[in-house]
CSV table of C-alpha atoms and ligand atoms in Angstrom, one decimal:
chain,number,residue,atom,x,y,z
A,298,MET,CA,215.2,-225.6,45.9
A,299,ARG,CA,213.4,-227.1,49.3
A,300,GLN,CA,216.0,-229.6,50.4
A,301,GLY,CA,214.5,-233.2,50.9
A,302,ASP,CA,211.7,-232.5,48.3
A,303,PRO,CA,211.9,-234.8,45.2
A,304,CYS,CA,209.0,-233.1,43.6
A,305,ASP,CA,210.6,-229.3,44.1
A,306,PRO,CA,209.8,-227.6,40.8
A,307,LEU,CA,213.6,-226.2,40.8
A,308,LEU,CA,215.1,-229.6,41.1
A,309,ARG,CA,212.7,-231.1,38.6
A,310,GLN,CA,214.2,-228.6,35.9
A,311,VAL,CA,217.8,-229.9,36.3
A,312,LEU,CA,217.5,-233.4,37.5
A,313,PRO,CA,218.1,-236.3,35.1
A,314,THR,CA,215.7,-239.2,35.7
A,315,HIS,CA,215.2,-242.2,34.3
A,316,HIS,CA,212.1,-241.0,32.3
A,317,GLU,CA,214.8,-239.4,30.1
A,318,SER,CA,215.6,-243.0,28.7
A,319,LEU,CA,211.8,-243.3,27.1
A,320,GLN,CA,211.3,-243.2,23.6
A,321,GLN,CA,208.4,-241.2,22.6
A,322,PRO,CA,206.7,-241.0,19.3
A,323,GLY,CA,207.3,-237.4,17.9
A,324,PHE,CA,210.0,-236.5,20.4
A,325,VAL,CA,213.3,-235.9,18.6
A,326,ALA,CA,216.8,-234.6,18.8
A,327,ASP,CA,216.4,-231.3,16.6
A,328,PRO,CA,212.6,-230.7,17.1
A,329,LEU,CA,212.6,-227.2,15.7
A,330,ASP,CA,215.0,-228.4,12.6
A,331,GLU,CA,217.5,-225.7,13.7
A,332,ARG,CA,219.9,-227.4,11.2
A,333,ALA,CA,217.9,-225.8,8.2
A,334,ALA,CA,218.4,-222.6,9.5
A,335,ARG,CA,222.0,-222.4,10.0
A,336,ARG,CA,223.8,-219.9,7.5
A,337,ALA,CA,227.4,-220.2,9.5
A,338,PRO,CA,228.7,-221.7,12.5
A,339,GLY,CA,226.9,-220.1,15.4
A,340,LEU,CA,224.7,-218.1,13.3
A,341,LEU,CA,220.8,-219.1,12.6
A,342,GLU,CA,218.5,-217.2,10.5
A,343,LYS,CA,214.9,-218.3,11.2
A,344,TYR,CA,213.0,-215.2,12.3
A,345,ALA,CA,212.0,-212.7,9.9
A,346,ARG,CA,214.3,-209.5,10.4
A,347,ARG,CA,216.3,-211.4,13.2
A,348,ALA,CA,219.6,-213.4,13.1
A,349,LEU,CA,220.5,-215.7,16.1
A,350,LEU,CA,224.0,-215.6,17.1
A,351,MET,CA,225.3,-218.3,19.2
A,352,PRO,CA,228.8,-217.4,20.7
A,353,THR,CA,228.8,-220.2,23.0
A,354,GLY,CA,227.4,-223.7,23.2
A,355,ALA,CA,227.6,-223.5,27.2
A,356,CYS,CA,225.2,-222.9,30.0
A,357,ALA,CA,225.2,-222.5,33.6
A,358,ILE,CA,222.8,-225.3,34.2
A,359,HIS,CA,221.7,-227.9,32.0
A,360,CYS,CA,217.7,-227.6,31.5
A,361,ARG,CA,216.5,-231.1,31.1
A,362,TYR,CA,213.4,-229.8,28.8
A,363,CYS,CA,215.9,-227.8,26.4
A,364,PHE,CA,215.1,-228.0,23.0
A,365,ARG,CA,218.9,-227.6,22.2
A,366,ARG,CA,219.7,-230.4,24.7
A,367,HIS,CA,221.6,-232.5,22.3
A,368,ARG,CA,223.7,-229.7,20.7
A,369,PRO,CA,227.5,-230.1,21.2
A,370,VAL,CA,227.7,-228.5,24.6
A,371,ASP,CA,231.6,-227.1,23.9
A,372,ALA,CA,230.7,-225.4,20.6
A,373,ALA,CA,232.4,-221.9,21.6
A,374,LEU,CA,232.8,-219.9,18.6
A,375,ASP,CA,236.3,-219.3,17.8
A,376,ARG,CA,237.6,-215.7,16.3
A,377,GLN,CA,237.4,-217.3,12.8
A,378,ALA,CA,234.2,-218.8,13.1
A,379,ARG,CA,232.9,-215.5,14.4
A,380,ALA,CA,234.3,-213.7,11.9
A,381,ALA,CA,232.6,-215.9,9.4
A,382,ALA,CA,229.2,-215.3,11.0
A,383,LEU,CA,229.7,-211.6,11.1
A,384,ALA,CA,230.5,-211.3,7.3
A,385,ARG,CA,227.6,-213.5,6.9
A,386,LEU,CA,225.3,-211.0,8.9
A,387,ALA,CA,226.7,-208.0,7.4
A,388,ASP,CA,225.6,-209.3,3.9
A,389,ASP,CA,222.2,-209.5,4.8
A,390,GLU,CA,220.6,-205.5,5.0
A,391,THR,CA,217.2,-207.2,6.3
A,392,VAL,CA,218.3,-208.0,9.8
A,393,ASP,CA,218.1,-205.1,12.6
A,394,GLU,CA,218.1,-207.2,15.4
A,395,VAL,CA,220.8,-209.7,16.6
A,396,ILE,CA,219.6,-212.3,19.2
A,397,LEU,CA,222.6,-213.5,21.5
A,398,SER,CA,221.6,-216.9,22.2
A,399,GLY,CA,223.2,-220.4,23.0
A,400,GLY,CA,224.0,-222.0,25.1
A,401,ASP,CA,224.3,-218.8,27.3
A,402,PRO,CA,225.8,-215.8,25.9
A,403,LEU,CA,226.8,-214.5,29.7
A,404,MET,CA,229.0,-217.4,29.8
A,405,LEU,CA,231.1,-215.1,27.8
A,406,ASP,CA,233.3,-212.8,30.1
A,407,ASP,CA,232.8,-209.0,29.9
A,408,GLY,CA,236.0,-208.7,28.0
A,409,GLN,CA,234.7,-211.3,25.1
A,410,LEU,CA,231.5,-209.8,25.3
A,411,ALA,CA,232.5,-206.2,24.7
A,412,GLU,CA,234.3,-207.2,21.8
A,413,LEU,CA,231.5,-209.0,20.6
A,414,ILE,CA,229.4,-206.0,21.0
A,415,GLY,CA,231.9,-203.7,19.6
A,416,GLU,CA,232.0,-205.9,16.3
A,417,LEU,CA,228.4,-205.9,16.1
A,418,GLU,CA,228.2,-202.1,16.6
A,419,GLY,CA,230.1,-201.7,13.1
A,420,LEU,CA,226.9,-203.5,11.3
A,421,LYS,CA,224.7,-200.2,10.6
A,422,GLN,CA,221.6,-202.0,9.6
A,423,LEU,CA,221.5,-203.3,13.6
A,424,SER,CA,219.4,-201.6,15.9
A,425,ARG,CA,218.8,-203.8,18.5
A,426,LEU,CA,220.8,-206.3,20.6
A,427,ARG,CA,218.7,-208.9,22.7
A,428,LEU,CA,220.4,-211.4,24.9
A,429,HIS,CA,218.7,-214.5,25.9
A,430,THR,CA,220.2,-215.3,29.2
A,431,ARG,CA,219.3,-217.6,32.3
A,432,LEU,CA,222.8,-216.4,34.2
A,433,PRO,CA,221.0,-213.4,36.1
A,434,VAL,CA,218.6,-216.0,37.8
A,435,VAL,CA,221.0,-219.1,38.0
A,436,LEU,CA,224.0,-217.0,38.7
A,437,PRO,CA,223.4,-213.3,39.7
A,438,SER,CA,227.1,-212.6,40.6
A,439,ARG,CA,227.7,-212.6,36.5
A,440,VAL,CA,225.7,-209.3,36.7
A,441,THR,CA,229.1,-207.5,37.2
A,442,GLN,CA,229.7,-203.9,37.2
A,443,GLY,CA,231.4,-204.2,34.2
A,444,LEU,CA,228.4,-205.8,32.2
A,445,CYS,CA,226.1,-203.2,33.4
A,446,THR,CA,228.5,-200.4,32.2
A,447,LEU,CA,228.9,-202.4,28.9
A,448,LEU,CA,224.9,-202.5,28.4
A,449,GLU,CA,224.8,-198.9,29.4
A,450,SER,CA,227.3,-197.6,26.9
A,451,THR,CA,226.3,-199.4,23.5
A,452,ARG,CA,224.5,-197.6,21.1
A,453,PHE,CA,221.9,-200.4,20.6
A,454,THR,CA,218.5,-200.9,22.4
A,455,VAL,CA,219.3,-203.6,24.7
A,456,VAL,CA,216.6,-206.2,25.5
A,457,VAL,CA,217.0,-208.9,28.0
A,458,VAL,CA,214.9,-212.0,27.7
A,459,LEU,CA,215.1,-214.1,30.8
A,460,HIS,CA,214.0,-217.5,31.4
A,461,VAL,CA,212.6,-218.0,34.5
A,462,ASN,CA,209.8,-220.8,35.2
A,463,HIS,CA,208.9,-220.7,38.7
A,464,ALA,CA,208.7,-217.8,41.5
A,465,HIS,CA,211.0,-219.5,43.8
A,466,GLU,CA,214.1,-219.0,41.3
A,467,ILE,CA,213.5,-215.1,42.1
A,468,ASP,CA,215.3,-214.7,45.3
A,469,ARG,CA,216.7,-211.6,46.9
A,470,SER,CA,220.2,-211.7,45.2
A,471,VAL,CA,218.3,-212.2,41.8
A,472,VAL,CA,216.1,-208.9,42.5
A,473,ALA,CA,219.3,-207.1,43.0
A,474,ALA,CA,220.5,-208.5,39.7
A,475,LEU,CA,217.8,-207.5,37.7
A,476,ASP,CA,217.6,-204.0,39.1
A,477,ASP,CA,221.1,-203.8,38.1
A,478,LEU,CA,220.2,-204.7,34.3
A,479,ARG,CA,217.2,-202.0,34.6
A,480,ARG,CA,219.3,-199.4,35.7
A,481,ALA,CA,221.8,-200.1,32.8
A,482,GLY,CA,218.7,-199.2,30.9
A,483,ALA,CA,217.9,-202.9,29.5
A,484,LEU,CA,214.1,-203.7,28.6
A,485,LEU,CA,213.6,-207.0,31.0
A,486,LEU,CA,211.2,-209.6,29.6
A,487,ASN,CA,211.0,-213.2,30.7
A,488,GLN,CA,209.9,-216.3,28.7
A,489,SER,CA,208.8,-219.7,30.2
A,490,VAL,CA,208.2,-223.0,29.4
A,491,PHE,CA,204.8,-224.5,30.4
A,492,LEU,CA,206.3,-227.7,32.4
A,493,ALA,CA,204.5,-230.6,33.8
A,494,GLY,CA,205.0,-230.8,37.5
A,495,VAL,CA,207.1,-227.3,37.6
A,496,ASN,CA,204.4,-224.5,36.5
A,497,ASP,CA,201.6,-226.0,35.0
A,498,ASP,CA,198.7,-224.8,37.1
A,499,VAL,CA,197.2,-221.0,37.9
A,500,THR,CA,198.7,-220.4,41.3
A,501,ALA,CA,202.2,-221.3,40.4
A,502,LEU,CA,201.9,-218.9,37.0
A,503,ALA,CA,199.9,-216.2,38.8
A,504,ALA,CA,202.8,-216.3,41.4
A,505,LEU,CA,205.5,-216.0,38.4
A,506,SER,CA,204.0,-213.4,37.0
A,507,GLN,CA,204.1,-211.2,40.3
A,508,ALA,CA,207.3,-212.1,41.4
A,509,LEU,CA,208.7,-210.8,38.1
A,510,VAL,CA,206.8,-207.7,37.8
A,511,ALA,CA,208.0,-207.0,41.5
A,512,SER,CA,211.5,-206.9,40.0
A,513,GLY,CA,210.8,-204.9,36.7
A,514,VAL,CA,210.5,-207.7,34.5
A,515,ILE,CA,207.3,-208.3,32.1
A,516,PRO,CA,206.1,-212.1,31.4
A,517,TYR,CA,206.3,-212.0,27.6
A,518,TYR,CA,206.1,-215.9,26.3
A,519,LEU,CA,204.8,-219.2,27.8
A,520,HIS,CA,206.2,-221.5,25.5
A,521,MET,CA,204.9,-225.1,24.9
A,522,LEU,CA,207.4,-227.6,25.1
A,523,ASP,CA,209.2,-228.1,22.2
A,524,PRO,CA,209.3,-232.2,21.7
A,525,VAL,CA,212.9,-232.8,22.2
A,526,GLU,CA,214.0,-236.3,22.8
A,527,GLY,CA,214.2,-237.3,26.6
A,528,ALA,CA,211.8,-234.6,27.7
A,529,SER,CA,208.3,-236.2,27.3
A,530,HIS,CA,207.6,-236.4,31.2
A,531,PHE,CA,207.4,-232.6,30.8
A,532,ALA,CA,205.1,-232.6,28.1
A,533,THR,CA,201.3,-231.2,28.6
A,534,SER,CA,198.5,-230.5,26.5
A,535,THR,CA,197.5,-227.4,24.6
A,536,ALA,CA,194.1,-227.8,26.1
A,537,CYS,CA,195.4,-227.9,29.2
A,538,ALA,CA,197.7,-224.9,28.8
A,539,LEU,CA,194.9,-222.9,27.6
A,540,SER,CA,192.5,-223.2,30.4
A,541,VAL,CA,195.4,-222.4,32.7
A,542,VAL,CA,196.2,-219.0,30.7
A,543,GLU,CA,192.4,-218.2,30.5
A,544,ARG,CA,192.2,-218.4,34.3
A,545,LEU,CA,195.4,-216.5,34.5
A,546,ARG,CA,193.4,-213.6,32.5
A,547,ALA,CA,190.4,-213.6,35.4
A,548,ARG,CA,193.3,-213.1,38.1
A,549,LEU,CA,195.7,-210.7,36.7
A,550,PRO,CA,196.3,-207.4,34.6
A,551,GLY,CA,196.5,-208.1,31.1
A,552,TYR,CA,200.2,-207.2,30.9
A,553,LEU,CA,200.9,-209.8,33.7
A,554,VAL,CA,199.5,-212.7,31.2
A,555,PRO,CA,202.4,-214.3,29.2
A,556,ARG,CA,201.5,-215.1,25.4
A,557,LEU,CA,201.1,-218.6,25.0
A,558,VAL,CA,203.1,-219.7,22.1
A,559,ARG,CA,204.2,-222.8,20.1
A,560,GLU,CA,207.1,-222.7,18.0
A,561,ASP,CA,206.8,-224.5,14.5
A,562,PRO,CA,209.7,-225.7,12.6
A,563,GLY,CA,210.4,-223.8,9.7
A,564,ALA,CA,208.1,-220.8,10.7
A,565,GLN,CA,209.4,-217.7,10.7
A,566,HIS,CA,207.8,-216.4,13.9
A,567,LYS,CA,206.0,-217.9,16.8
A,568,THR,CA,202.5,-219.5,16.6
A,569,ALA,CA,200.0,-217.6,18.9
A,570,LEU,CA,197.8,-220.0,20.7
A,571,ALA,CA,196.1,-217.6,23.3
B,104,PLP,C1,210.9,-217.2,20.0
B,104,PLP,C2,212.2,-217.4,19.8
B,104,PLP,C3,213.3,-216.3,19.5
B,104,PLP,C4,212.8,-215.0,18.9
B,104,PLP,O1,211.8,-214.6,19.7
B,104,PLP,P1,210.6,-213.5,19.6
B,104,PLP,O2,210.6,-212.7,20.5
B,104,PLP,O3,209.4,-214.0,18.8
B,104,PLP,O4,211.4,-212.6,18.4
B,104,PLP,C5,214.8,-216.6,19.8
B,104,PLP,N1,215.1,-217.4,20.4
B,104,PLP,C6,214.6,-218.5,20.7
B,104,PLP,C7,214.9,-219.7,21.4
B,104,PLP,C8,213.0,-218.3,20.7
B,104,PLP,O5,212.3,-219.6,21.0
B,105,SF4,S1,219.6,-222.3,29.9
B,105,SF4,FE1,218.5,-222.1,28.1
B,105,SF4,S2,220.0,-222.8,26.5
B,105,SF4,FE2,221.1,-223.5,28.3
B,105,SF4,S3,219.9,-225.5,28.9
B,105,SF4,FE3,218.7,-224.0,29.6
B,105,SF4,S4,217.1,-223.8,28.6
B,105,SF4,FE4,218.6,-224.8,27.4
């Protein structure tokens, strides 16, 4: 963050402002209707062939636009709840990928993570393990040697989906952490949210894609904001996002242009917009 700049794009992502108390029609507590996809505590099955396991509700930072911002933050799964979630997962032969989400799964320590991955490895139908995490970016020291060894030694194909919205989030320590993850054999992808006042212009997004690929990360998704209560000041129009992505295409190789997507409640996959 640039000190003394109230409009800094990194500060804006985490600073609560009075705009959050504005009531806007259509902005609700659970915009993706995730309650309907809950199969066991901490287990969501909303996407075809993929299951979302949320071992903890905690994150290292609280992004003000997060669509899960109204979730209970202290909802770490205890042993019993985890066993119930895994039993349910074991019953579903169609699921071949488990996505650890949250919260942020890297809020677990290496020992807890090793235990969880070990249990998941026992489910024969699973072939891929995905981690959705912001920690390598907001706390690069979390990428320990122990974590890398764990990811290197699992039988799973490992995909790490980061969440970076602005090139300024990637400093030297982040580059080093991403390098370690890549050396451990993880495929690195990034998802961003298209956020008013943070990255809703072609220059910011082009710089982000370039900073990502320089660290071995492919820009994967650019999400439209989910209409969560308290985040309406981050909203942009689809027309604006489409026009920015069109201009990105004119500047960058195709693999550096993220897919612009929207998530519709109840849908089994994202809706591609561009
Ligand atoms: C889209 C999404 C997924 C599933 O990702 P795919 O890459 O489309 O399989 C999982 N978790 C969250 C929070 C998502 O937004
Ligand atoms: S790190 Fe992810 S889950 Fe946590 S608050 Fe930010 S967007 Fe939400």
